[in-house]
JSON list of C-alpha atoms in Angstrom, two decimals:
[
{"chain": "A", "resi": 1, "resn": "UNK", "atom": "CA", "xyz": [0.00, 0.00, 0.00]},
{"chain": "A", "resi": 2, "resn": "UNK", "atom": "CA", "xyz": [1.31, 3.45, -0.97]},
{"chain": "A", "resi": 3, "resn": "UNK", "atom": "CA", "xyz": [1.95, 6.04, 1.64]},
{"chain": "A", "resi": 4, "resn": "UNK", "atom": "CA", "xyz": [0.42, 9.12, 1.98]},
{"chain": "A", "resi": 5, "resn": "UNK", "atom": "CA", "xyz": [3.72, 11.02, 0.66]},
{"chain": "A", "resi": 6, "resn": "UNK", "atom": "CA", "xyz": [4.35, 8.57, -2.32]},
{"chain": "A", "resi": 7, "resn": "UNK", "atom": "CA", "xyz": [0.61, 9.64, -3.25]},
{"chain": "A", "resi": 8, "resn": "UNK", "atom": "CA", "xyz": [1.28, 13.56, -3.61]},
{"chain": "A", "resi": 9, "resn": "UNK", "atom": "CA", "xyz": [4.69, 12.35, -5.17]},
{"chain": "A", "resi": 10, "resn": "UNK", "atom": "CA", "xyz": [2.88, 10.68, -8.13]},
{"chain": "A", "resi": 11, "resn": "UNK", "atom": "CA", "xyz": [0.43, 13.38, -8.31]},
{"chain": "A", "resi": 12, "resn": "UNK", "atom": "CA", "xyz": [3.21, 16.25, -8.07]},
{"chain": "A", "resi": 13, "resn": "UNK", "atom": "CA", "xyz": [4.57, 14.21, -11.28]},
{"chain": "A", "resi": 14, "resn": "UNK", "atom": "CA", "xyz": [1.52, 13.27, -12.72]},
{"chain": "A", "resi": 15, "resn": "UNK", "atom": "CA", "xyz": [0.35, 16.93, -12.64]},
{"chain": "A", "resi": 16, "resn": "UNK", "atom": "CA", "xyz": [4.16, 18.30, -14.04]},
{"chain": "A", "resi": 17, "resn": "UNK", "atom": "CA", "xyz": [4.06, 16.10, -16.67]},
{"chain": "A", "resi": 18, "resn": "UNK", "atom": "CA", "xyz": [0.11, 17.38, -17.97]},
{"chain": "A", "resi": 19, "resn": "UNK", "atom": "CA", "xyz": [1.62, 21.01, -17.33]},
{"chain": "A", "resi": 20, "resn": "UNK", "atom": "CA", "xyz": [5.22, 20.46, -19.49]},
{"chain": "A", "resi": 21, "resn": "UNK", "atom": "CA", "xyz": [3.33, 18.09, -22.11]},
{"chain": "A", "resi": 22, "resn": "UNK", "atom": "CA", "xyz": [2.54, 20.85, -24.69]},
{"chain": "A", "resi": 23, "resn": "UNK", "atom": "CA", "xyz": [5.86, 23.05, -23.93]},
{"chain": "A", "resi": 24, "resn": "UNK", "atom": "CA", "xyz": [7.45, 19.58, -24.77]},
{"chain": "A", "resi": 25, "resn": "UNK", "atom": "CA", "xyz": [6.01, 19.12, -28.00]},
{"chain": "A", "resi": 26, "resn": "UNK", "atom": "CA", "xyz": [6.55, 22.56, -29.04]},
{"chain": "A", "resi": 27, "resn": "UNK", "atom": "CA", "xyz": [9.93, 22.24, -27.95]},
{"chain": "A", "resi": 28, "resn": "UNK", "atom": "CA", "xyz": [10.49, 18.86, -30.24]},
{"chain": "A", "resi": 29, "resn": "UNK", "atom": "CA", "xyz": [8.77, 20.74, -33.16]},
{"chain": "A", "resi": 30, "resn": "UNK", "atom": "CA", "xyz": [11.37, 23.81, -32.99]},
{"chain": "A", "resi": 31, "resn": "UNK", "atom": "CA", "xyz": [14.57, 21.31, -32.76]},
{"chain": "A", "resi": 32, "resn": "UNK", "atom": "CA", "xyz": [12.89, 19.33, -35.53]},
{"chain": "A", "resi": 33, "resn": "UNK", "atom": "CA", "xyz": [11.95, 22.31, -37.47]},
{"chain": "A", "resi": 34, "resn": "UNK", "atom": "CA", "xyz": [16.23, 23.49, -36.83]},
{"chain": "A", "resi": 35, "resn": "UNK", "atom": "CA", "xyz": [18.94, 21.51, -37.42]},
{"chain": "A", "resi": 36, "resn": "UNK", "atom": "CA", "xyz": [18.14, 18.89, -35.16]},
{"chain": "A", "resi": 37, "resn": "UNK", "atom": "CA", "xyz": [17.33, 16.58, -38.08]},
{"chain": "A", "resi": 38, "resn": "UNK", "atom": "CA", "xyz": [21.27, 15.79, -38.39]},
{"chain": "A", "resi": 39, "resn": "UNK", "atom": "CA", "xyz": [21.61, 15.21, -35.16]},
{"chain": "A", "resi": 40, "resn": "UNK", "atom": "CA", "xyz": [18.47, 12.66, -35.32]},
{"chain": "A", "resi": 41, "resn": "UNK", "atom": "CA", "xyz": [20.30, 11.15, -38.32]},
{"chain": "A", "resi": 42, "resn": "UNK", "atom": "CA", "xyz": [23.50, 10.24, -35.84]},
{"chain": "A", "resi": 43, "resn": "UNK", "atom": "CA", "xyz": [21.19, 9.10, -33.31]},
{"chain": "A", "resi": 44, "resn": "UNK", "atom": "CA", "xyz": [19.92, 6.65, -36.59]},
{"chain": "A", "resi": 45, "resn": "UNK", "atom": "CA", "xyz": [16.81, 8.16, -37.27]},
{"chain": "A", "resi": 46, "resn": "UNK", "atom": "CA", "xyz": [16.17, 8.67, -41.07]},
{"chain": "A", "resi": 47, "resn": "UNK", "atom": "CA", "xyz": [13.97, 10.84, -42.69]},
{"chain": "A", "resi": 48, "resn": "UNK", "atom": "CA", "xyz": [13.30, 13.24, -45.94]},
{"chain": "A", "resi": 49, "resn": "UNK", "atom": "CA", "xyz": [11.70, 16.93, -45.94]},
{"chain": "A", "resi": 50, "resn": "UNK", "atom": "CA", "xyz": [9.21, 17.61, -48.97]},
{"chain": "A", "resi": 51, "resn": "UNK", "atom": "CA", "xyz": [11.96, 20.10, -49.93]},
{"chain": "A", "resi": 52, "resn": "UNK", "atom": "CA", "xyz": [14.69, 17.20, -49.96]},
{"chain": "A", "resi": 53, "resn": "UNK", "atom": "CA", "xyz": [11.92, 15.09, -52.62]},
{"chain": "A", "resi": 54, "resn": "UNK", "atom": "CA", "xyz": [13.38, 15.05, -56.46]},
{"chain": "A", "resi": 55, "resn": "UNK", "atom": "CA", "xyz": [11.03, 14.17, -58.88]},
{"chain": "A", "resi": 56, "resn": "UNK", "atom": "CA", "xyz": [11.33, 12.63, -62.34]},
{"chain": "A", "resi": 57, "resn": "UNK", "atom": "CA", "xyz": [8.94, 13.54, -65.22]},
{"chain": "A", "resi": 58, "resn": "UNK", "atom": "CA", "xyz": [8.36, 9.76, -66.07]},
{"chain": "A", "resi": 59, "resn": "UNK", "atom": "CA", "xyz": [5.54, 10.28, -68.48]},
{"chain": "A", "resi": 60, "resn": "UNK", "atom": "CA", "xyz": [3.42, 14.05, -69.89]},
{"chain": "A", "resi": 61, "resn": "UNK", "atom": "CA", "xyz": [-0.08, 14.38, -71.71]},
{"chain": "A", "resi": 62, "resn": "UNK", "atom": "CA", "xyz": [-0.84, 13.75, -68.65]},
{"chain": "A", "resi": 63, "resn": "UNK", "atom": "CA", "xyz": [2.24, 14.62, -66.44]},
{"chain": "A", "resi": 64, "resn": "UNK", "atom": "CA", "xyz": [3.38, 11.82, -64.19]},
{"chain": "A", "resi": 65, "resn": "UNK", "atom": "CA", "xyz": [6.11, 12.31, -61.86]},
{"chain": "A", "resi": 66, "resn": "UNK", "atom": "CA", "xyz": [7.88, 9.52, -59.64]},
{"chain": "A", "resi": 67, "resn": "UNK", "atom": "CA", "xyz": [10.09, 10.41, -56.38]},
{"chain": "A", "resi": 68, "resn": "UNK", "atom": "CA", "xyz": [11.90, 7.74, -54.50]},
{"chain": "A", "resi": 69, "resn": "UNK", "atom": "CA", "xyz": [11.80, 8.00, -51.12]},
{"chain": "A", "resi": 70, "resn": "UNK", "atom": "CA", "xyz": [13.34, 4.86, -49.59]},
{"chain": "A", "resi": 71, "resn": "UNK", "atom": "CA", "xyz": [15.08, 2.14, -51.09]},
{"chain": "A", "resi": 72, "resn": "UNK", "atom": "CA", "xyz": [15.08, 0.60, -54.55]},
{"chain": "A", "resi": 73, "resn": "UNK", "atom": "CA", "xyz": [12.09, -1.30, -55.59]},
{"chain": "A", "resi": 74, "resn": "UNK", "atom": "CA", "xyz": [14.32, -3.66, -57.91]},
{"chain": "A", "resi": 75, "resn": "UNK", "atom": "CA", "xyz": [16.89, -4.60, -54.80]},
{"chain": "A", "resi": 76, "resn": "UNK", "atom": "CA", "xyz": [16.22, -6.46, -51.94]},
{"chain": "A", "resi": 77, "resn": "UNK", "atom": "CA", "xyz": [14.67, -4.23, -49.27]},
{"chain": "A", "resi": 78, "resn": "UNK", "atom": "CA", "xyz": [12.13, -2.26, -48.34]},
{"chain": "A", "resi": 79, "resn": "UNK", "atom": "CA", "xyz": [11.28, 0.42, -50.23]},
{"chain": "A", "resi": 80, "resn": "UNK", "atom": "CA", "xyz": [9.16, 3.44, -50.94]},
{"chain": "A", "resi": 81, "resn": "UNK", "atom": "CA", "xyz": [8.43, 5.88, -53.40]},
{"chain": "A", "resi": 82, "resn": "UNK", "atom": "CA", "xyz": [5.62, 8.68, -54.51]},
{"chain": "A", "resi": 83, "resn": "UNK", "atom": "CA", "xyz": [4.18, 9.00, -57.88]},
{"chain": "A", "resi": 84, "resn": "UNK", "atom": "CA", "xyz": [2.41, 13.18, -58.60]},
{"chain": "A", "resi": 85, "resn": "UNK", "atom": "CA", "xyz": [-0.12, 12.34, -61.60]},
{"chain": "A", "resi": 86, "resn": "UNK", "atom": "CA", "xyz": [-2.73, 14.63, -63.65]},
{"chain": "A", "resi": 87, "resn": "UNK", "atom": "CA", "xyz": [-6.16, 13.76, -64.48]},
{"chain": "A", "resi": 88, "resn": "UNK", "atom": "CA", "xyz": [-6.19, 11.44, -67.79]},
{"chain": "A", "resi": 89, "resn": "UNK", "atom": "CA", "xyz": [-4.00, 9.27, -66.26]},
{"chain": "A", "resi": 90, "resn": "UNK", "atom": "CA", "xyz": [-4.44, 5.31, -66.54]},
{"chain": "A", "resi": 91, "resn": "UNK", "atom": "CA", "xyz": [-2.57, 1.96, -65.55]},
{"chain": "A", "resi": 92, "resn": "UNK", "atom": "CA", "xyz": [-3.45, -0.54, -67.49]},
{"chain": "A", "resi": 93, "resn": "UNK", "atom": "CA", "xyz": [-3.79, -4.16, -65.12]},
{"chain": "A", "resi": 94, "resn": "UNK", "atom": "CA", "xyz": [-0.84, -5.21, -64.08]},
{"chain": "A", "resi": 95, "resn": "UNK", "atom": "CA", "xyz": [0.34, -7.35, -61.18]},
{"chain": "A", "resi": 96, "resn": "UNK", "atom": "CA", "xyz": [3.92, -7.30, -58.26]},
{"chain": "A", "resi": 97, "resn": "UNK", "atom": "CA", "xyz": [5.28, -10.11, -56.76]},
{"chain": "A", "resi": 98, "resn": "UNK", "atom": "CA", "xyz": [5.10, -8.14, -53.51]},
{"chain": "A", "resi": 99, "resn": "UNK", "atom": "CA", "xyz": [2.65, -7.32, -51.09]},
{"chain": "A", "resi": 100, "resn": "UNK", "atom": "CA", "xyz": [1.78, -2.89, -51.81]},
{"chain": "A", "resi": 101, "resn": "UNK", "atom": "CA", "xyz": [0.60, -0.42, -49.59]},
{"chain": "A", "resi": 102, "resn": "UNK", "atom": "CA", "xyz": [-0.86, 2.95, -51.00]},
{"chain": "A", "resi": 103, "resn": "UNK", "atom": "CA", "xyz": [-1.34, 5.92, -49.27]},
{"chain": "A", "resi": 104, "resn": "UNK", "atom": "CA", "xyz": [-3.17, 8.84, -50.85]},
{"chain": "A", "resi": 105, "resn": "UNK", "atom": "CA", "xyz": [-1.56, 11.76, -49.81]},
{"chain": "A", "resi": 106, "resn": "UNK", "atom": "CA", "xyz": [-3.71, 14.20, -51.78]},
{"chain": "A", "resi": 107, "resn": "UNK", "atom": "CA", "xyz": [-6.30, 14.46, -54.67]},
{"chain": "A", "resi": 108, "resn": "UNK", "atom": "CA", "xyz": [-8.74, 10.77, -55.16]},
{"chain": "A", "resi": 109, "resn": "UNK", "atom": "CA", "xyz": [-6.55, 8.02, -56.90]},
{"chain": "A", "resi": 110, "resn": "UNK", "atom": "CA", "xyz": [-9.30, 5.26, -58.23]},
{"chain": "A", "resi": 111, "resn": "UNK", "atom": "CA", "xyz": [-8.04, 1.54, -58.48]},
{"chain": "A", "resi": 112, "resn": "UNK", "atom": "CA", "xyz": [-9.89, -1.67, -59.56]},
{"chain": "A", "resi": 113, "resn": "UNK", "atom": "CA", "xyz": [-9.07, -5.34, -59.19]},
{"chain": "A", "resi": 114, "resn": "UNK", "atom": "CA", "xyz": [-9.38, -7.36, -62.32]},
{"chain": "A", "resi": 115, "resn": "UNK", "atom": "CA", "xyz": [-7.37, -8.78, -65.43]},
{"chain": "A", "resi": 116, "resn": "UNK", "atom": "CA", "xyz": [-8.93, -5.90, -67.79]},
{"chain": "A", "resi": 117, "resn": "UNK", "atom": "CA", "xyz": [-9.32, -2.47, -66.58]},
{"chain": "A", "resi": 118, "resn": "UNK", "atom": "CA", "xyz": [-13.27, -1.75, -66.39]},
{"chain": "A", "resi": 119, "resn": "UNK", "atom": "CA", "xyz": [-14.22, 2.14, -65.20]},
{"chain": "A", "resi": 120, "resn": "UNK", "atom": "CA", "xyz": [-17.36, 0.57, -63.38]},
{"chain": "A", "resi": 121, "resn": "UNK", "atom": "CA", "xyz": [-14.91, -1.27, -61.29]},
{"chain": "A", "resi": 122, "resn": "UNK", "atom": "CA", "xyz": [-12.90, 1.50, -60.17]},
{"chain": "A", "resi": 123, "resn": "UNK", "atom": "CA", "xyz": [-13.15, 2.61, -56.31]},
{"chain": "A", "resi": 124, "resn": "UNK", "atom": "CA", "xyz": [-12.33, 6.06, -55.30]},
{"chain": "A", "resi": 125, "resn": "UNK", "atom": "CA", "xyz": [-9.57, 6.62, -52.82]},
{"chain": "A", "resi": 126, "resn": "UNK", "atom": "CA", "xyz": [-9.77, 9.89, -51.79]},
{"chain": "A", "resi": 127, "resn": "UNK", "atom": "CA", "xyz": [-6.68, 12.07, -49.75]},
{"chain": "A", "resi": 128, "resn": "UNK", "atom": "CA", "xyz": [-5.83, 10.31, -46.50]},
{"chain": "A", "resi": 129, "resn": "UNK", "atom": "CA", "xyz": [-7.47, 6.88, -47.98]},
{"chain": "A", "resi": 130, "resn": "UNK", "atom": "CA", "xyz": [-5.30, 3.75, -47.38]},
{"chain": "A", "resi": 131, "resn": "UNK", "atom": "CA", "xyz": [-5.21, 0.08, -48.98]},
{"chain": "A", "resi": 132, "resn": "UNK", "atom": "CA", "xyz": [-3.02, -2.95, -49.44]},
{"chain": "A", "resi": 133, "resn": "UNK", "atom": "CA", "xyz": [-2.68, -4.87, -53.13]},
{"chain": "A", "resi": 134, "resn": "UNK", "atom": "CA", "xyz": [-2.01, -7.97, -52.12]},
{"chain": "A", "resi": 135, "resn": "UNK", "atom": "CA", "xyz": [1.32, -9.64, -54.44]},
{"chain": "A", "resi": 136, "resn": "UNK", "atom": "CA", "xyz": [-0.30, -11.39, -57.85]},
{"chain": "A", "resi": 137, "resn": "UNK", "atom": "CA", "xyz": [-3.45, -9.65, -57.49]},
{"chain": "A", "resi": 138, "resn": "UNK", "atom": "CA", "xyz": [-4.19, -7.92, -61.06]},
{"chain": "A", "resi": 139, "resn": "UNK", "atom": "CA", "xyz": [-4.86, -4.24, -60.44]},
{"chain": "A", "resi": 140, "resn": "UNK", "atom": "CA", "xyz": [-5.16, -1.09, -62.34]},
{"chain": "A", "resi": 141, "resn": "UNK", "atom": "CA", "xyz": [-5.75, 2.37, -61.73]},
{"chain": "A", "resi": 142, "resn": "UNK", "atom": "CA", "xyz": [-6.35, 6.25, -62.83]},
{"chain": "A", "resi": 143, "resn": "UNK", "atom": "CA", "xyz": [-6.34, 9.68, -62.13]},
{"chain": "A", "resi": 144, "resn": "UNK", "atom": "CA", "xyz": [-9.85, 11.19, -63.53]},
{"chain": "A", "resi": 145, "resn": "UNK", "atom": "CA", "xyz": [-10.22, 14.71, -62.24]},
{"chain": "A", "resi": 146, "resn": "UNK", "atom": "CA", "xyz": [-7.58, 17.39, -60.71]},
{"chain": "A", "resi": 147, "resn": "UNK", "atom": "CA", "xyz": [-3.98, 15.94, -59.57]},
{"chain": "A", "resi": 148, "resn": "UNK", "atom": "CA", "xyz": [-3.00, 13.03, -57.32]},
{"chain": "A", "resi": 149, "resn": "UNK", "atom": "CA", "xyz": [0.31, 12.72, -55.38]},
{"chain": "A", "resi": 150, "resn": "UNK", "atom": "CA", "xyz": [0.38, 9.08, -53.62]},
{"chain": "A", "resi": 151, "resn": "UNK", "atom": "CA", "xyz": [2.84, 7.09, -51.74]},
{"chain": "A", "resi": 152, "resn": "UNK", "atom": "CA", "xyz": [3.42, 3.36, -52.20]},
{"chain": "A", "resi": 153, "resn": "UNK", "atom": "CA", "xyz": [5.85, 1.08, -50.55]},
{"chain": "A", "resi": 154, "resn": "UNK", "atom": "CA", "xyz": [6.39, -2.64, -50.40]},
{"chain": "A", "resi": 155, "resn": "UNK", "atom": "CA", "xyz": [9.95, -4.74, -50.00]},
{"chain": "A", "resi": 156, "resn": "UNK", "atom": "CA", "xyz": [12.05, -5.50, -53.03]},
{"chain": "A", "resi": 157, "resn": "UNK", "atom": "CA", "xyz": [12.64, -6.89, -54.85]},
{"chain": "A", "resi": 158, "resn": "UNK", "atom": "CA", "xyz": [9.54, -6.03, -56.79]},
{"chain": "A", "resi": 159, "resn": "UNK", "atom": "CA", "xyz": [8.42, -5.32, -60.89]},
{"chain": "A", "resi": 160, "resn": "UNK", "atom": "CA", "xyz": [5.45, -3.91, -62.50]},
{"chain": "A", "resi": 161, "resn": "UNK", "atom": "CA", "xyz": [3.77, -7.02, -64.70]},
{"chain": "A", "resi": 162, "resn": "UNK", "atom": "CA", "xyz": [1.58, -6.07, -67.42]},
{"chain": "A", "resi": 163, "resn": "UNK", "atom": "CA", "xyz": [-1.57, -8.39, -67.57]},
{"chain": "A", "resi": 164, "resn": "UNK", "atom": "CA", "xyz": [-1.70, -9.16, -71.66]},
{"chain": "A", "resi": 165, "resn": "UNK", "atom": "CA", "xyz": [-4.61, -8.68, -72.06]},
{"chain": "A", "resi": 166, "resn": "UNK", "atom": "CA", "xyz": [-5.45, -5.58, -69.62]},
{"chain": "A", "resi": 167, "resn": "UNK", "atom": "CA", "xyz": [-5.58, -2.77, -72.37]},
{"chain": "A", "resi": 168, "resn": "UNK", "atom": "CA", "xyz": [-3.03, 0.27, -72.69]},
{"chain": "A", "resi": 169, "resn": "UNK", "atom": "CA", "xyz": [-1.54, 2.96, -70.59]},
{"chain": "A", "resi": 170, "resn": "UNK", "atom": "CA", "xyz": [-1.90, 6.51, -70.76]}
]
């Protein structure tokens, strides 16, 4: 049984701790927002600003960009990397011998399941939206209003399979 000075210890801490919380996480955000980052980095922490992000026109009419972000999809390894696409833009189906996750970061990125892309089959995936394509599962996807930026990771190594007979890309 706790004495009656251990309980207005844990309080006097308990009550500290509710008082410093938010001067805390300001405090983190400032050293984050600073150069604190390198020192993270010794400490082993990795991580990439959106001003450290280099993208690569991989495609235009429509513009698709691609920005890795971790790893190398075609090595062994996780990985990660973020694809910036315009409205117009279609995947035909395809398939990856690896488990995917998506995350829409902004913008509504539709995606179907199937061996032949079908519009009625596409599902909306709007910013914030989350989903997993499991490995072999035929898939496809497009961008059909306004621009999408997404993130999708997975470990390597990994390839992009066209299904034969899932119609073309734009």
């Amino acid at each position: 049984m706790r004495s009656e000075e251990q309980n207005r210890g844990a309080a006097f801490r308990m009550s500290t701790f509710s008082i410093l919380r938010p001067q805390a996480f300001v405090l983190i955000a400032v050293l984050c927002g600073s150069g604190a980052g390198v020192a993270l980095a010794e400490e082993g922490l990795r991580g990439m600003l959106p001003s450290d992000i280099t993208w690569d026109q991989r495609r235009s009419t429509p513009d698709v960009f691609y920005a890795g972000i971790y790893g190398d999809p075609a090595k062994p390894g996780p990985y990660a990397f973020r694809v910036r696409a315009q409205a117009g833009h279609r995947l035909a189906p395809h398939t990856h011998p690896d488990e995917r996750t998506v995350t829409v970061l902004s913008g509504t990125y539709w995606s179907g399941v199937g061996e032949t892309f079908a519009d009625d089959k596409l599902q909306a995936f709007p910013a914030a939206s989350f989903y997993v394509i499991p490995a072999g599962v035929p898939h496809f996807s497009a961008v059909l209003e306004g621009e999408v930026e997404f993130q999708e990771a997975g470990v390597g190594p990994s390839s992009h399979d066209l299904v034969k007979s899932g119609g073309g890309e734009k």
